[in-house]
Amino acid sequence: MKKGYHVIYQFKIMLLDITPVIWRRIQVPDVYTFWDLHVAIQDAMGWSDYHLHEFQVVDPKSGELLYIGLPTEDAFKEVLDCRKLRMSEYLSIYNRKASYLYDFGDNWVHDILLEEVLGRDLSVKYPRCTDGERACPPEDVGGVMGYRDLVGAMKDKNHPDREDLIEWLGREYDPESFDRAKIRFDDPEERLKNSF
C-alpha cells in the first residue's frame, strides 16, 4: 500500500442511468494514481475488474478533456496511462468532477465527485468505503437494459427467465443489498502485477 501521505480524498461514486441510484462513498490517499483509484472503485462498487476502463477529466491547466486509462494499440483517441498519473494533479477542490467508464460493452458510466479533502486519520486503514446504497449490477448482464430485465425477473417469481438467470449468476440477485463491512480493498500494485 501507499505510504507517506497525509491527505485523504473523499469521493462519491454514482452509477448513472439506474434509479434508484447505486453509489459509494470512498476515502483514498491523495498520492493515488488513477490506476489506484480505479482499483478502489472496482472494489467498492463490486465489479470484478476484467473489462477495460477509462476516466474522463478536465485538465485544470489547459481546460482540455483528457482520457485516462490503459493505452491500447488500437485506440482511436489518445489515452493517457492511468498507472503514471496522480489523481491529485487533476482533481482538487477547484476541479471536483470526473467520469469513470467501466466495460466498454455494457457501458457502465459513473460520476465521480470529490466531496472533501481531509487530513489522514492514523487510526484508519485506507482506502475505505464509508457509505453507499444498493448492489452493483452483475458483470456482463447486458448494460442498463439487461440490468432492468434482471431486476424484473428477480421480483417476479413466475418470470420465464428467472431460473436461468439464477443459474447463470449462481445465486439470487437482490438489487437492494449493500453491506460496506463486506468490502475488501486489494492492493493496487498487486492487482497490477496480476493483470498483465
Coordinates of N, CA, C and O in Angstrom, one line a residue:
M1 N 0.8 -1.2 0.0 CA 0.0 0.0 0.0 C 0.9 1.3 0.0 O 2.0 1.2 0.4
K2 N 0.3 2.3 -0.4 CA 1.0 3.6 -0.5 C 1.4 4.1 0.9 O 0.6 3.9 1.9
K3 N 2.5 4.7 1.0 CA 3.0 5.2 2.3 C 3.4 6.7 2.2 O 3.5 7.2 1.1
G4 N 3.5 7.3 3.3 CA 4.0 8.7 3.3 C 3.0 9.7 2.8 O 3.3 10.7 2.2
Y5 N 1.7 9.5 3.1 CA 0.7 10.5 2.7 C 0.0 11.1 4.0 O 0.0 10.5 5.0
H6 N -0.5 12.3 3.8 CA -1.1 13.0 5.0 C -2.5 13.5 4.6 O -3.2 14.0 5.5
V7 N -2.9 13.4 3.3 CA -4.1 14.0 2.9 C -5.0 12.8 2.3 O -4.5 11.9 1.6
I8 N -6.3 12.9 2.5 CA -7.3 11.9 2.1 C -8.3 12.6 1.2 O -8.8 13.7 1.5
Y9 N -8.6 12.0 0.0 CA -9.7 12.5 -0.8 C -10.9 11.6 -0.6 O -10.8 10.4 -0.6
Q10 N -12.0 12.3 -0.4 CA -13.3 11.6 -0.2 C -14.1 11.8 -1.5 O -14.4 12.9 -1.8
F11 N -14.5 10.7 -2.1 CA -15.2 10.7 -3.4 C -16.6 10.1 -3.2 O -16.7 9.1 -2.4
K12 N -17.6 10.6 -3.9 CA -18.8 9.9 -4.1 C -18.9 9.4 -5.5 O -18.7 10.2 -6.4
I13 N -19.1 8.1 -5.6 CA -19.1 7.4 -6.9 C -20.6 7.0 -7.2 O -21.1 6.3 -6.4
M14 N -21.1 7.5 -8.3 CA -22.5 7.2 -8.6 C -22.7 6.6 -10.0 O -22.2 7.1 -11.0
L15 N -23.3 5.4 -10.0 CA -23.5 4.7 -11.3 C -24.7 5.4 -12.0 O -25.8 5.5 -11.4
L16 N -24.5 5.9 -13.2 CA -25.6 6.6 -13.9 C -26.6 5.7 -14.6 O -26.3 4.5 -14.9
D17 N -27.7 6.3 -14.9 CA -28.8 5.6 -15.7 C -29.5 4.5 -15.0 O -30.3 3.8 -15.7
I18 N -29.4 4.4 -13.7 CA -30.1 3.4 -13.0 C -30.8 4.2 -11.8 O -30.1 4.9 -11.1
T19 N -32.1 3.9 -11.6 CA -32.8 4.5 -10.4 C -33.5 3.4 -9.6 O -34.0 2.5 -10.2
P20 N -33.5 3.5 -8.3 CA -32.7 4.4 -7.5 C -31.2 4.3 -7.8 O -30.7 3.2 -8.2
V21 N -30.5 5.3 -7.4 CA -29.0 5.4 -7.7 C -28.2 4.3 -6.9 O -28.5 4.1 -5.7
I22 N -27.3 3.7 -7.5 CA -26.3 2.9 -6.9 C -25.1 3.7 -6.7 O -24.5 4.3 -7.6
W23 N -24.6 3.9 -5.4 CA -23.5 4.8 -5.2 C -22.6 4.3 -4.0 O -23.1 3.4 -3.2
R24 N -21.4 4.8 -4.0 CA -20.5 4.5 -2.9 C -19.7 5.8 -2.5 O -19.5 6.6 -3.3
R25 N -19.4 5.9 -1.2 CA -18.5 7.0 -0.8 C -17.2 6.3 -0.3 O -17.2 5.4 0.5
I26 N -16.1 6.7 -0.9 CA -14.8 6.1 -0.6 C -13.8 7.2 -0.2 O -13.9 8.4 -0.6
Q27 N -12.8 6.8 0.6 CA -11.7 7.7 1.0 C -10.4 7.0 0.6 O -10.2 5.8 0.9
V28 N -9.6 7.8 -0.1 CA -8.3 7.2 -0.6 C -7.2 8.2 -0.4 O -7.5 9.4 -0.3
P29 N -6.0 7.8 -0.3 CA -4.8 8.7 -0.1 C -4.7 9.6 -1.4 O -4.9 9.1 -2.5
D30 N -4.3 10.8 -1.2 CA -4.1 11.8 -2.3 C -2.9 11.4 -3.2 O -2.9 11.9 -4.3
V31 N -2.1 10.5 -2.8 CA -1.0 10.1 -3.6 C -1.3 9.0 -4.6 O -0.5 8.6 -5.4
Y32 N -2.6 8.6 -4.6 CA -3.0 7.6 -5.6 C -2.9 8.0 -7.0 O -3.2 9.2 -7.3
T33 N -2.5 7.0 -7.8 CA -2.6 7.2 -9.3 C -4.1 7.0 -9.7 O -4.9 6.4 -8.9
F34 N -4.4 7.2 -11.0 CA -5.7 6.9 -11.5 C -5.8 5.4 -11.5 O -7.0 4.9 -11.4
W35 N -4.8 4.6 -11.7 CA -4.9 3.1 -11.6 C -5.3 2.7 -10.2 O -6.2 1.9 -10.0
D36 N -4.7 3.3 -9.2 CA -5.1 3.0 -7.8 C -6.5 3.4 -7.5 O -7.2 2.6 -6.9
L37 N -7.0 4.5 -8.0 CA -8.4 4.9 -7.9 C -9.3 3.9 -8.6 O -10.3 3.6 -8.0
H38 N -8.9 3.5 -9.8 CA -9.7 2.5 -10.5 C -9.9 1.3 -9.7 O -11.0 0.7 -9.5
V39 N -8.8 0.8 -9.0 CA -8.9 -0.4 -8.2 C -9.8 -0.2 -7.0 O -10.7 -1.1 -6.7
A40 N -9.7 0.9 -6.4 CA -10.6 1.3 -5.3 C -12.1 1.3 -5.7 O -13.0 0.8 -5.0
I41 N -12.3 1.9 -6.8 CA -13.7 2.0 -7.3 C -14.2 0.6 -7.6 O -15.4 0.2 -7.3
Q42 N -13.4 -0.2 -8.3 CA -13.8 -1.6 -8.6 C -14.2 -2.4 -7.3 O -15.3 -3.0 -7.3
D43 N -13.4 -2.3 -6.3 CA -13.6 -3.0 -5.1 C -14.8 -2.5 -4.4 O -15.6 -3.2 -3.8
A44 N -15.0 -1.1 -4.3 CA -16.1 -0.6 -3.6 C -17.4 -0.8 -4.3 O -18.4 -1.1 -3.6
M45 N -17.5 -0.8 -5.6 CA -18.7 -1.0 -6.3 C -19.1 -2.5 -6.4 O -20.2 -2.8 -6.5
G46 N -18.1 -3.3 -6.4 CA -18.3 -4.8 -6.5 C -18.1 -5.3 -7.9 O -18.5 -6.4 -8.2
W47 N -17.4 -4.5 -8.7 CA -17.0 -5.0 -10.1 C -15.9 -6.0 -10.0 O -15.2 -6.1 -9.0
S48 N -15.7 -6.8 -11.0 CA -14.6 -7.9 -11.0 C -13.4 -7.5 -11.7 O -12.4 -8.2 -11.7
D49 N -13.3 -6.3 -12.3 CA -12.1 -5.7 -13.0 C -11.6 -6.6 -14.1 O -10.4 -6.9 -14.1
Y50 N -12.4 -7.1 -14.9 CA -11.9 -7.8 -16.1 C -12.3 -7.2 -17.4 O -12.2 -7.8 -18.5
H51 N -12.7 -6.0 -17.4 CA -13.0 -5.2 -18.6 C -12.2 -3.9 -18.6 O -11.6 -3.5 -17.6
L52 N -12.1 -3.3 -19.8 CA -11.4 -2.0 -19.8 C -12.1 -0.9 -19.1 O -13.3 -1.0 -18.8
H53 N -11.3 0.1 -18.7 CA -11.9 1.2 -18.0 C -11.3 2.5 -18.6 O -10.3 2.5 -19.3
E54 N -11.9 3.6 -18.2 CA -11.4 4.9 -18.7 C -12.0 6.0 -17.8 O -13.2 6.0 -17.5
F55 N -11.1 6.9 -17.4 CA -11.5 8.2 -16.7 C -11.6 9.3 -17.7 O -10.8 9.3 -18.7
Q56 N -12.5 10.2 -17.5 CA -12.5 11.4 -18.3 C -12.5 12.6 -17.3 O -13.3 12.6 -16.4
V57 N -11.5 13.4 -17.4 CA -11.4 14.5 -16.5 C -10.8 15.8 -17.3 O -10.1 15.6 -18.2
V58 N -11.3 16.9 -16.8 CA -10.8 18.2 -17.5 C -9.4 18.5 -16.9 O -9.2 18.5 -15.6
D59 N -8.5 18.7 -17.7 CA -7.1 19.1 -17.3 C -7.2 20.5 -16.7 O -7.6 21.5 -17.4
P60 N -6.9 20.7 -15.4 CA -7.1 22.1 -14.8 C -6.2 23.1 -15.4 O -6.5 24.3 -15.3
K61 N -5.1 22.7 -16.1 CA -4.2 23.7 -16.7 C -4.6 24.1 -18.0 O -4.5 25.3 -18.4
S62 N -5.1 23.2 -18.9 CA -5.5 23.5 -20.3 C -7.0 23.7 -20.5 O -7.4 24.2 -21.5
G63 N -7.8 23.1 -19.6 CA -9.2 23.1 -19.8 C -9.6 22.0 -20.8 O -10.8 21.9 -21.1
E64 N -8.7 21.2 -21.3 CA -9.0 20.1 -22.3 C -9.5 18.9 -21.6 O -9.0 18.6 -20.5
L65 N -10.4 18.2 -22.2 CA -10.9 16.9 -21.7 C -9.9 15.8 -22.0 O -9.4 15.6 -23.1
L66 N -9.4 15.1 -20.9 CA -8.4 14.1 -21.0 C -9.1 12.7 -20.8 O -10.0 12.6 -20.0
Y67 N -8.5 11.7 -21.5 CA -9.0 10.3 -21.4 C -7.8 9.6 -20.7 O -6.7 9.6 -21.2
I68 N -8.1 9.0 -19.6 CA -7.0 8.3 -18.8 C -7.4 6.9 -18.6 O -8.5 6.6 -18.0
G69 N -6.6 5.9 -18.9 CA -6.9 4.5 -18.8 C -5.6 3.7 -19.1 O -4.5 4.2 -18.8
L70 N -5.8 2.5 -19.6 CA -4.7 1.7 -20.1 C -4.6 1.8 -21.6 O -5.5 1.3 -22.3
P71 N -3.6 2.5 -22.1 CA -3.5 2.7 -23.5 C -3.4 1.4 -24.3 O -2.8 0.4 -23.8
T72 N -4.1 1.3 -25.4 CA -4.0 0.1 -26.3 C -3.6 0.6 -27.7 O -3.7 1.8 -28.0
E73 N -3.1 -0.3 -28.4 CA -2.5 0.0 -29.8 C -3.6 0.4 -30.7 O -3.4 1.2 -31.6
D74 N -4.9 -0.1 -30.5 CA -5.9 0.2 -31.5 C -6.8 1.3 -31.0 O -8.0 1.5 -31.5
A75 N -6.4 2.1 -30.1 CA -7.2 3.2 -29.6 C -7.4 4.3 -30.7 O -6.5 4.6 -31.4
F76 N -8.6 4.8 -30.8 CA -8.9 5.8 -31.8 C -8.8 7.2 -31.2 O -9.0 8.2 -31.9
K77 N -8.3 7.3 -30.0 CA -8.1 8.6 -29.4 C -6.9 8.5 -28.4 O -6.5 7.3 -28.1
E78 N -6.3 9.6 -28.0 CA -5.2 9.5 -27.1 C -5.7 9.2 -25.7 O -6.5 9.9 -25.2
V79 N -5.1 8.1 -25.1 CA -5.5 7.7 -23.8 C -4.2 7.8 -22.9 O -3.2 7.1 -23.3
L80 N -4.2 8.6 -21.9 CA -3.1 8.7 -21.0 C -3.0 7.5 -20.1 O -4.0 7.0 -19.7
D81 N -1.8 7.1 -19.7 CA -1.6 5.9 -18.9 C -2.0 6.2 -17.4 O -1.3 7.0 -16.7
C82 N -3.0 5.5 -17.0 CA -3.5 5.7 -15.6 C -2.5 5.3 -14.5 O -2.6 5.7 -13.4
R83 N -1.6 4.5 -14.9 CA -0.6 4.0 -14.0 C 0.5 5.0 -13.6 O 1.2 4.9 -12.7
K84 N 0.6 6.1 -14.5 CA 1.6 7.1 -14.3 C 1.1 8.4 -13.9 O 2.0 9.3 -13.6
L85 N -0.2 8.6 -13.8 CA -0.7 9.9 -13.4 C -1.4 9.9 -12.1 O -2.2 9.1 -11.8
R86 N -0.9 10.9 -11.2 CA -1.5 11.0 -9.9 C -2.8 11.8 -10.0 O -2.9 12.8 -10.6
M87 N -3.8 11.2 -9.4 CA -5.2 11.8 -9.4 C -5.2 13.3 -8.9 O -5.9 14.1 -9.4
S88 N -4.3 13.5 -7.9 CA -4.3 14.8 -7.2 C -3.8 15.9 -8.1 O -3.9 17.1 -7.9
E89 N -3.1 15.6 -9.2 CA -2.7 16.6 -10.2 C -3.8 17.0 -11.1 O -3.7 18.1 -11.8
Y90 N -4.9 16.3 -11.1 CA -6.1 16.7 -11.9 C -7.3 17.0 -11.1 O -8.2 17.7 -11.6
L91 N -7.5 16.3 -10.0 CA -8.7 16.5 -9.2 C -8.3 17.3 -7.9 O -7.4 16.9 -7.2
S92 N -9.1 18.3 -7.6 CA -8.9 19.1 -6.4 C -10.2 19.8 -6.0 O -11.2 19.6 -6.7
I93 N -10.2 20.6 -5.0 CA -11.4 21.3 -4.6 C -11.8 22.3 -5.7 O -12.9 22.8 -5.7
Y94 N -10.9 22.6 -6.6 CA -11.2 23.5 -7.7 C -11.6 22.8 -9.0 O -12.1 23.4 -10.0
N95 N -11.4 21.5 -9.0 CA -11.7 20.6 -10.2 C -12.3 19.3 -9.6 O -11.5 18.3 -9.6
R96 N -13.5 19.3 -9.2 CA -14.0 18.2 -8.3 C -14.6 17.0 -9.1 O -14.9 16.0 -8.5
K97 N -14.9 17.2 -10.4 CA -15.7 16.1 -11.1 C -14.8 15.4 -12.1 O -14.0 16.0 -12.8
A98 N -15.2 14.1 -12.3 CA -14.6 13.3 -13.3 C -15.7 12.3 -13.7 O -16.7 12.1 -13.0
S99 N -15.4 11.5 -14.7 CA -16.3 10.5 -15.2 C -15.5 9.2 -15.2 O -14.3 9.2 -15.6
Y100 N -16.1 8.1 -15.0 CA -15.4 6.8 -15.0 C -16.3 5.8 -15.8 O -17.4 5.6 -15.4
L101 N -15.7 5.3 -16.8 CA -16.4 4.3 -17.6 C -15.8 2.9 -17.4 O -14.6 2.8 -17.5
Y102 N -16.6 1.9 -17.1 CA -16.1 0.6 -16.9 C -16.9 -0.4 -17.9 O -18.1 -0.3 -17.9
D103 N -16.2 -1.2 -18.6 CA -16.8 -2.2 -19.5 C -17.3 -1.5 -20.7 O -18.5 -1.0 -20.7
F104 N -16.5 -1.4 -21.8 CA -16.9 -0.6 -23.0 C -18.1 -1.3 -23.7 O -18.7 -0.7 -24.6
G105 N -18.4 -2.5 -23.4 CA -19.6 -3.2 -24.0 C -20.9 -2.9 -23.2 O -21.8 -2.4 -23.7
D106 N -20.9 -3.2 -21.9 CA -22.0 -2.9 -21.0 C -22.1 -1.4 -20.8 O -23.2 -0.9 -20.4
N107 N -21.0 -0.7 -20.9 CA -21.0 0.8 -20.8 C -21.5 1.4 -19.5 O -22.4 2.2 -19.4
W108 N -20.9 1.0 -18.4 CA -21.2 1.4 -17.1 C -20.5 2.8 -16.8 O -19.3 2.8 -16.6
V109 N -21.3 3.9 -16.8 CA -20.7 5.2 -16.6 C -21.0 5.6 -15.2 O -22.1 5.5 -14.7
H110 N -20.0 6.1 -14.5 CA -20.1 6.6 -13.1 C -19.7 8.1 -13.1 O -18.7 8.5 -13.7
D111 N -20.4 8.8 -12.3 CA -19.9 10.2 -12.0 C -19.1 10.1 -10.7 O -19.4 9.3 -9.8
I112 N -18.0 10.8 -10.7 CA -17.1 10.9 -9.6 C -17.1 12.3 -9.1 O -16.8 13.2 -9.8
L113 N -17.4 12.5 -7.8 CA -17.4 13.8 -7.2 C -16.4 13.8 -6.0 O -16.6 13.0 -5.1
L114 N -15.4 14.7 -6.0 CA -14.6 14.9 -4.9 C -15.4 15.7 -3.9 O -15.6 16.9 -4.1
E115 N -15.8 15.1 -2.8 CA -16.6 15.8 -1.8 C -15.8 16.6 -0.8 O -16.2 17.7 -0.5
E116 N -14.7 16.0 -0.4 CA -13.9 16.6 0.7 C -12.4 16.2 0.5 O -12.1 15.2 0.1
V117 N -11.6 17.1 1.0 CA -10.2 16.8 1.2 C -9.9 16.9 2.7 O -10.2 17.9 3.4
L118 N -9.5 15.7 3.2 CA -9.4 15.5 4.7 C -8.0 15.3 5.1 O -7.1 14.8 4.3
G119 N -7.7 15.5 6.4 CA -6.4 15.1 6.9 C -6.5 13.6 7.2 O -7.5 13.0 7.5
R120 N -5.3 12.9 7.1 CA -5.3 11.5 7.4 C -5.5 11.2 8.9 O -4.9 11.8 9.7
D121 N -6.3 10.2 9.1 CA -6.6 9.7 10.5 C -5.7 8.5 10.6 O -5.9 7.4 10.0
L122 N -4.7 8.5 11.5 CA -3.7 7.4 11.6 C -4.3 6.2 12.2 O -3.7 5.1 12.1
S123 N -5.5 6.3 12.7 CA -6.2 5.1 13.3 C -7.0 4.3 12.2 O -7.6 3.3 12.5
V124 N -7.0 4.9 11.0 CA -7.9 4.3 9.9 C -7.0 3.7 8.8 O -5.9 4.3 8.5
K125 N -7.5 2.6 8.3 CA -6.8 2.0 7.1 C -7.4 2.5 5.8 O -8.7 2.3 5.7
Y126 N -6.6 3.0 5.0 CA -7.2 3.5 3.7 C -6.7 2.6 2.5 O -5.6 2.0 2.7
P127 N -7.4 2.5 1.5 CA -8.7 3.1 1.2 C -9.8 2.5 2.1 O -9.7 1.4 2.6
R128 N -10.9 3.2 2.1 CA -12.1 2.6 2.8 C -13.4 3.1 2.2 O -13.4 4.2 1.6
C129 N -14.4 2.4 2.4 CA -15.8 2.8 2.0 C -16.5 3.2 3.2 O -16.6 2.4 4.2
T130 N -17.1 4.4 3.2 CA -17.8 4.8 4.4 C -19.3 4.8 4.3 O -20.0 4.9 5.3
D131 N -19.8 4.6 3.1 CA -21.2 4.6 2.9 C -21.6 4.2 1.4 O -20.7 4.1 0.6
G132 N -22.8 3.9 1.2 CA -23.3 3.5 -0.1 C -24.7 3.0 -0.1 O -25.2 2.8 1.0
E133 N -25.2 2.7 -1.3 CA -26.5 2.1 -1.3 C -26.6 1.2 -2.6 O -26.1 1.6 -3.6
R134 N -27.3 0.1 -2.4 CA -27.7 -0.8 -3.5 C -26.5 -1.6 -4.0 O -25.4 -1.2 -4.0
A135 N -26.9 -2.8 -4.5 CA -25.9 -3.7 -5.1 C -25.5 -3.3 -6.5 O -26.3 -2.8 -7.3
C136 N -24.3 -3.5 -6.8 CA -23.7 -3.3 -8.1 C -24.3 -4.3 -9.1 O -24.6 -5.5 -8.7
P137 N -24.6 -3.9 -10.3 CA -25.1 -4.9 -11.3 C -24.0 -6.0 -11.5 O -22.8 -5.7 -11.4
P138 N -24.5 -7.2 -11.8 CA -23.5 -8.3 -12.1 C -22.8 -8.0 -13.4 O -23.3 -7.3 -14.3
E139 N -21.6 -8.5 -13.5 CA -20.8 -8.4 -14.7 C -21.5 -9.0 -15.9 O -22.2 -10.0 -15.7
D140 N -21.3 -8.4 -17.0 CA -21.8 -8.9 -18.3 C -23.4 -9.2 -18.3 O -23.9 -10.0 -19.1
V141 N -24.1 -8.4 -17.6 CA -25.5 -8.5 -17.5 C -26.2 -7.9 -18.8 O -27.4 -8.1 -19.0
G142 N -25.5 -7.1 -19.5 CA -26.0 -6.5 -20.7 C -26.3 -5.0 -20.6 O -27.2 -4.5 -21.3
G143 N -25.6 -4.3 -19.7 CA -25.8 -2.9 -19.6 C -27.1 -2.6 -18.8 O -27.7 -3.4 -18.2
V144 N -27.5 -1.3 -19.0 CA -28.7 -0.9 -18.3 C -29.9 -1.7 -18.6 O -30.7 -2.1 -17.7
M145 N -30.2 -2.0 -19.9 CA -31.4 -2.7 -20.2 C -31.3 -4.2 -19.7 O -32.3 -4.7 -19.2
G146 N -30.2 -4.8 -19.8 CA -30.0 -6.1 -19.2 C -30.2 -6.1 -17.7 O -30.8 -7.1 -17.1
Y147 N -29.7 -5.1 -17.1 CA -29.9 -5.0 -15.6 C -31.4 -4.8 -15.3 O -31.9 -5.5 -14.3
R148 N -32.1 -4.0 -16.0 CA -33.5 -3.8 -15.7 C -34.3 -5.1 -15.9 O -35.2 -5.5 -15.1
D149 N -33.9 -5.9 -16.9 CA -34.5 -7.2 -17.2 C -34.3 -8.1 -16.0 O -35.1 -8.9 -15.5
L150 N -33.0 -8.1 -15.5 CA -32.6 -9.0 -14.4 C -33.4 -8.6 -13.1 O -34.0 -9.5 -12.5
V151 N -33.5 -7.3 -12.8 CA -34.3 -6.9 -11.6 C -35.7 -7.3 -11.8 O -36.3 -7.8 -10.8
G152 N -36.3 -7.1 -12.9 CA -37.7 -7.5 -13.2 C -37.9 -9.0 -13.0 O -38.9 -9.4 -12.3
A153 N -37.0 -9.8 -13.4 CA -37.1 -11.3 -13.3 C -36.9 -11.7 -11.8 O -37.5 -12.6 -11.4
M154 N -36.1 -11.0 -11.1 CA -35.9 -11.4 -9.7 C -37.1 -11.0 -8.9 O -37.4 -11.7 -7.9
K155 N -37.8 -10.0 -9.2 CA -39.0 -9.6 -8.5 C -40.2 -10.5 -8.8 O -41.1 -10.6 -8.0
D156 N -40.2 -11.1 -10.0 CA -41.4 -11.9 -10.4 C -41.0 -13.4 -10.3 O -40.3 -13.9 -11.2
K157 N -41.5 -14.0 -9.3 CA -41.2 -15.5 -9.1 C -41.7 -16.3 -10.3 O -41.2 -17.4 -10.5
N158 N -42.6 -15.8 -11.1 CA -43.1 -16.6 -12.2 C -42.5 -16.2 -13.6 O -42.9 -16.6 -14.6
H159 N -41.5 -15.3 -13.5 CA -40.8 -14.8 -14.7 C -40.2 -16.0 -15.5 O -39.5 -16.8 -14.8
P160 N -40.4 -16.1 -16.8 CA -39.9 -17.3 -17.5 C -38.3 -17.4 -17.5 O -37.8 -18.5 -17.7
D161 N -37.6 -16.3 -17.3 CA -36.2 -16.3 -17.4 C -35.5 -16.4 -16.0 O -34.3 -16.5 -15.9
R162 N -36.3 -16.4 -15.0 CA -35.8 -16.2 -13.6 C -34.8 -17.3 -13.2 O -33.7 -17.1 -12.7
E163 N -35.2 -18.6 -13.4 CA -34.4 -19.7 -13.0 C -33.1 -19.8 -13.8 O -32.0 -20.1 -13.3
D164 N -33.2 -19.4 -15.1 CA -32.0 -19.4 -15.9 C -31.0 -18.3 -15.5 O -29.8 -18.5 -15.4
L165 N -31.5 -17.2 -15.1 CA -30.7 -16.1 -14.6 C -30.1 -16.4 -13.2 O -28.9 -16.2 -13.0
I166 N -30.8 -17.1 -12.4 CA -30.2 -17.5 -11.1 C -29.1 -18.5 -11.3 O -28.1 -18.5 -10.7
E167 N -29.4 -19.4 -12.2 CA -28.3 -20.4 -12.5 C -27.1 -19.8 -13.1 O -26.0 -20.1 -12.8
W168 N -27.3 -18.8 -14.0 CA -26.2 -18.1 -14.6 C -25.4 -17.3 -13.5 O -24.1 -17.3 -13.5
L169 N -26.1 -16.7 -12.6 CA -25.4 -15.9 -11.5 C -24.8 -16.8 -10.4 O -23.9 -16.4 -9.7
G170 N -25.4 -18.0 -10.3 CA -25.0 -18.8 -9.2 C -25.7 -18.5 -7.9 O -25.4 -19.0 -6.8
R171 N -26.7 -17.6 -7.9 CA -27.4 -17.1 -6.7 C -28.6 -16.2 -7.2 O -28.6 -15.8 -8.3
E172 N -29.5 -16.0 -6.2 CA -30.5 -14.9 -6.5 C -29.8 -13.6 -6.4 O -28.8 -13.4 -5.7
Y173 N -30.3 -12.6 -7.0 CA -29.7 -11.2 -7.0 C -30.7 -10.3 -6.3 O -31.9 -10.2 -6.7
D174 N -30.2 -9.6 -5.3 CA -31.0 -8.6 -4.6 C -30.5 -7.2 -4.9 O -29.4 -6.9 -4.3
P175 N -31.1 -6.4 -5.7 CA -30.6 -5.1 -6.1 C -30.5 -4.2 -4.9 O -29.8 -3.2 -5.0
E176 N -31.2 -4.4 -3.8 CA -31.2 -3.5 -2.7 C -30.1 -3.8 -1.7 O -29.8 -3.0 -0.8
S177 N -29.4 -4.9 -1.8 CA -28.4 -5.3 -0.8 C -27.1 -4.5 -0.9 O -26.6 -4.2 -2.0
F178 N -26.6 -4.1 0.2 CA -25.3 -3.4 0.3 C -24.9 -3.5 1.7 O -25.6 -3.1 2.7
D179 N -23.6 -4.0 1.9 CA -23.0 -4.0 3.3 C -21.6 -3.6 3.2 O -20.7 -4.3 2.7
R180 N -21.3 -2.4 3.6 CA -20.0 -1.8 3.4 C -18.9 -2.6 4.2 O -17.8 -2.6 3.9
A181 N -19.4 -3.3 5.2 CA -18.4 -4.1 6.0 C -17.9 -5.3 5.2 O -16.8 -5.8 5.6
K182 N -18.5 -5.7 4.1 CA -18.1 -6.8 3.3 C -17.1 -6.4 2.2 O -16.5 -7.2 1.5
I183 N -16.9 -5.1 2.1 CA -16.0 -4.6 1.0 C -14.5 -4.8 1.4 O -14.2 -4.4 2.6
R184 N -13.8 -5.4 0.6 CA -12.3 -5.6 0.8 C -11.6 -4.9 -0.4 O -11.9 -5.1 -1.5
F185 N -10.6 -4.1 0.0 CA -9.8 -3.4 -1.0 C -8.5 -4.2 -1.3 O -7.8 -4.5 -0.3
D186 N -8.2 -4.4 -2.5 CA -7.0 -5.0 -3.0 C -5.9 -4.0 -3.0 O -6.1 -2.8 -3.1
D187 N -4.7 -4.5 -2.9 CA -3.5 -3.6 -3.1 C -3.4 -3.3 -4.6 O -3.3 -4.3 -5.4
P188 N -3.4 -2.1 -5.0 CA -3.4 -1.7 -6.4 C -2.1 -2.3 -7.1 O -2.2 -2.7 -8.3
E189 N -1.0 -2.3 -6.4 CA 0.2 -2.8 -7.0 C 0.2 -4.3 -7.3 O 0.6 -4.8 -8.3
E190 N -0.4 -5.0 -6.4 CA -0.6 -6.5 -6.5 C -1.6 -6.7 -7.7 O -1.4 -7.6 -8.5
R191 N -2.7 -5.9 -7.8 CA -3.6 -6.1 -8.9 C -2.9 -5.9 -10.2 O -3.2 -6.6 -11.2
L192 N -2.1 -4.9 -10.2 CA -1.4 -4.5 -11.5 C -0.5 -5.7 -11.9 O -0.4 -6.1 -13.1
K193 N 0.3 -6.3 -11.0 CA 1.1 -7.4 -11.3 C 0.3 -8.6 -11.8 O 0.8 -9.3 -12.7
N194 N -0.8 -8.8 -11.3 CA -1.7 -10.0 -11.7 C -2.5 -9.7 -12.9 O -3.2 -10.6 -13.4
S195 N -2.5 -8.4 -13.4 CA -3.3 -8.1 -14.6 C -2.6 -8.3 -15.9 O -3.3 -8.4 -16.9
F196 N -1.3 -8.4 -15.9 CA -0.6 -8.5 -17.2 C 0.3 -9.6 -17.2 O 0.8 -10.2 -16.3

